[in-house]
Every structure is written in structure tokens, then in C-alpha cells.
PDB file of C-alpha atoms in Angstrom:
ATOM      1  CA  MET M  12     -12.648 -17.859  24.724  1.00  0.00           C
ATOM      2  CA  THR M  13     -12.385 -18.188  20.760  1.00  0.00           C
ATOM      3  CA  GLU M  14     -14.040 -15.092  18.904  1.00  0.00           C
ATOM      4  CA  SER M  15     -17.170 -16.277  17.046  1.00  0.00           C
ATOM      5  CA  THR M  16     -16.857 -16.259  13.320  1.00  0.00           C
ATOM      6  CA  GLU M  17     -19.660 -13.797  12.903  1.00  0.00           C
ATOM      7  CA  VAL M  18     -17.974 -11.495  15.823  1.00  0.00           C
ATOM      8  CA  ARG M  19     -14.475 -11.943  13.663  1.00  0.00           C
ATOM      9  CA  ARG M  20     -16.316 -10.680  10.511  1.00  0.00           C
ATOM     10  CA  ARG M  21     -17.478  -7.610  11.887  1.00  0.00           C
ATOM     11  CA  ARG M  22     -14.326  -7.065  13.431  1.00  0.00           C
ATOM     12  CA  LEU M  23     -12.338  -7.402  10.424  1.00  0.00           C
ATOM     13  CA  ARG M  24     -15.142  -5.026   8.329  1.00  0.00           C
ATOM     14  CA  PHE M  25     -14.719  -2.195  11.168  1.00  0.00           C
ATOM     15  CA  ARG M  26     -10.779  -2.427  10.413  1.00  0.00           C
ATOM     16  CA  ALA M  27     -11.197  -2.643   6.440  1.00  0.00           C
ATOM     17  CA  TRP M  28     -13.335   0.446   6.905  1.00  0.00           C
ATOM     18  CA  HIS M  29     -10.629   2.399   8.970  1.00  0.00           C
ATOM     19  CA  ARG M  30      -7.595   2.267   7.282  1.00  0.00           C
ATOM     20  CA  GLY M  31      -6.416   5.775   7.698  1.00  0.00           C
ATOM     21  CA  LEU M  32      -6.582   6.526   4.269  1.00  0.00           C
ATOM     22  CA  ARG M  33     -10.144   7.546   2.573  1.00  0.00           C
ATOM     23  CA  GLU M  34      -9.054   5.317  -0.606  1.00  0.00           C
ATOM     24  CA  ALA M  35      -7.803   2.637   1.241  1.00  0.00           C
ATOM     25  CA  ASP M  36     -11.058   2.879   3.347  1.00  0.00           C
ATOM     26  CA  LEU M  37     -13.211   2.642   0.113  1.00  0.00           C
ATOM     27  CA  MET M  38     -11.078  -0.375  -1.802  1.00  0.00           C
ATOM     28  CA  VAL M  39     -10.574  -2.524   1.238  1.00  0.00           C
ATOM     29  CA  GLY M  40     -13.835  -1.723   3.057  1.00  0.00           C
ATOM     30  CA  GLY M  41     -15.697  -1.872   0.231  1.00  0.00           C
ATOM     31  CA  PHE M  42     -14.014  -5.279  -0.597  1.00  0.00           C
ATOM     32  CA  ALA M  43     -14.888  -6.399   3.021  1.00  0.00           C
ATOM     33  CA  ASP M  44     -18.629  -5.495   2.550  1.00  0.00           C
ATOM     34  CA  GLN M  45     -18.353  -7.519  -0.547  1.00  0.00           C
ATOM     35  CA  TYR M  46     -16.578 -10.690   0.120  1.00  0.00           C
ATOM     36  CA  LEU M  47     -16.409 -11.421   4.260  1.00  0.00           C
ATOM     37  CA  GLU M  48     -19.616 -13.134   4.184  1.00  0.00           C
ATOM     38  CA  GLY M  49     -18.449 -15.700   1.592  1.00  0.00           C
ATOM     39  CA  PHE M  50     -14.786 -16.458   3.004  1.00  0.00           C
ATOM     40  CA  THR M  51     -13.846 -19.419   4.602  1.00  0.00           C
ATOM     41  CA  VAL M  52     -11.991 -19.270   8.166  1.00  0.00           C
ATOM     42  CA  GLU M  53      -8.535 -19.654   6.027  1.00  0.00           C
ATOM     43  CA  GLN M  54      -9.365 -16.976   4.109  1.00  0.00           C
ATOM     44  CA  LEU M  55     -10.318 -14.521   7.047  1.00  0.00           C
ATOM     45  CA  ASP M  56      -6.828 -15.540   8.309  1.00  0.00           C
ATOM     46  CA  ARG M  57      -5.130 -14.408   5.171  1.00  0.00           C
ATOM     47  CA  PHE M  58      -7.493 -11.070   5.062  1.00  0.00           C
ATOM     48  CA  GLU M  59      -6.542 -10.520   8.723  1.00  0.00           C
ATOM     49  CA  ASN M  60      -2.827 -10.787   7.665  1.00  0.00           C
ATOM     50  CA  LEU M  61      -3.320  -8.393   4.893  1.00  0.00           C
ATOM     51  CA  LEU M  62      -4.956  -5.869   6.813  1.00  0.00           C
ATOM     52  CA  HIS M  63      -1.596  -5.521   8.901  1.00  0.00           C
ATOM     53  CA  GLU M  64       0.171  -4.156   5.937  1.00  0.00           C
ATOM     54  CA  ASN M  65       0.450  -0.763   5.245  1.00  0.00           C
ATOM     55  CA  ASP M  66      -1.989   0.956   2.791  1.00  0.00           C
ATOM     56  CA  PRO M  67       1.082   1.856   0.242  1.00  0.00           C
ATOM     57  CA  ASP M  68       2.113  -1.590   0.008  1.00  0.00           C
ATOM     58  CA  ILE M  69      -1.493  -2.991  -0.353  1.00  0.00           C
ATOM     59  CA  PHE M  70      -1.793  -0.582  -3.075  1.00  0.00           C
ATOM     60  CA  ASP M  71       1.198  -1.548  -4.850  1.00  0.00           C
ATOM     61  CA  TRP M  72       0.674  -5.197  -4.732  1.00  0.00           C
ATOM     62  CA  VAL M  73      -3.200  -4.451  -5.662  1.00  0.00           C
ATOM     63  CA  PHE M  74      -1.722  -1.918  -8.683  1.00  0.00           C
ATOM     64  CA  ASP M  75       0.794  -4.507  -9.653  1.00  0.00           C
ATOM     65  CA  ARG M  76       3.491  -1.861  -9.106  1.00  0.00           C
ATOM     66  CA  LEU M  77       5.271  -4.385  -6.666  1.00  0.00           C
ATOM     67  CA  PRO M  78       5.146  -8.179  -6.238  1.00  0.00           C
ATOM     68  CA  PRO M  79       3.197  -9.072  -2.924  1.00  0.00           C
ATOM     69  CA  PRO M  80       5.694 -11.031  -0.735  1.00  0.00           C
ATOM     70  CA  PRO M  81       5.024 -15.023  -0.964  1.00  0.00           C
ATOM     71  CA  GLU M  82       3.056 -14.602   2.507  1.00  0.00           C
ATOM     72  CA  HIS M  83       0.289 -12.570   0.720  1.00  0.00           C
ATOM     73  CA  ASP M  84       0.422 -13.750  -2.730  1.00  0.00           C
ATOM     74  CA  HIS M  85      -2.515 -15.953  -2.433  1.00  0.00           C
ATOM     75  CA  ASP M  86      -6.431 -16.046  -3.460  1.00  0.00           C
ATOM     76  CA  VAL M  87      -7.584 -13.224  -0.948  1.00  0.00           C
ATOM     77  CA  LEU M  88      -4.994 -10.782  -2.880  1.00  0.00           C
ATOM     78  CA  ALA M  89      -5.924 -11.845  -6.009  1.00  0.00           C
ATOM     79  CA  LEU M  90      -9.691 -11.577  -5.539  1.00  0.00           C
ATOM     80  CA  LEU M  91      -8.923  -7.751  -4.179  1.00  0.00           C
ATOM     81  CA  LYS M  92      -7.056  -6.886  -7.196  1.00  0.00           C
ATOM     82  CA  THR M  93     -10.361  -7.617  -9.521  1.00  0.00           C
ATOM     83  CA  TYR M  94     -12.473  -5.696  -6.702  1.00  0.00           C
ATOM     84  CA  ARG M  95     -13.564  -1.996  -7.971  1.00  0.00           C
ATOM     85  CA  TYR M  96     -15.376   0.125  -5.782  1.00  0.00           C
ATOM     86  CA  ARG M  97     -18.637   1.493  -6.986  1.00  0.00           C
ATOM     87  CA  SER M  98     -20.364   3.847  -5.054  1.00  0.00           C
ATOM     88  CA  PRO M  99     -24.179   3.836  -3.913  1.00  0.00           C
ATOM     89  CA  SER M 100     -24.671   6.980  -6.132  1.00  0.00           C
ATOM     90  CA  SER M 101     -23.042   5.278  -9.179  1.00  0.00           C
ATOM     91  CA  ASP M 102     -25.884   2.191  -9.123  1.00  0.00           C
ATOM     92  CA  HIS M 103     -28.475   5.230 -10.219  1.00  0.00           C
ATOM     93  CA  ALA M 104     -26.594   6.413 -13.013  1.00  0.00           C
TER      94      ALA M 104
END
């Protein structure tokens, strides 16, 4: 049985919000909230593969402390690099 794209998006969103580090939850989870709905199946594949990586590695790639390995040097990581988390309370400022 194949997982539907909608179920997959919900599963990936859950995983993005439950990374283990609060900072990673905010960055990766907020990113997922903003972009997952518009991702193609191929982009969902790349995002899912990125979620298999350790938070410190993702932070190093996002903040350009280290170059990403070739398998993660793609459009989804580039988009994550441009993402800036805004708390819901900051919308009222």
C-alpha cells in the first residue's frame, strides 16, 4: 500500500516539529509549515532525506559553517537557508 501525498506531508510535518532540539523544531518545523504544501513529490523526497540527518549537521549547512554533502545540496536546503522563523506573537509587534 502506498502512502498518500497528504498523509506523507502530515508525517513529515510531525517529524519536522519533533527533532529533539527546540531550536531545530522551530526552524525545521516552521519551514515545513510554510512550504510542505507546495512541495512536489521530488521535493518531499529531498526534505525527507534531509530529516534523516542530525540537527548539528543541518545547522552547519543552513548557516554556511560547512558545505552540505552533494546529496543534500539541492533546492530544498537552499530554501531552508532563506527561511526565517517568526513566532506568531511577532506578527503583532
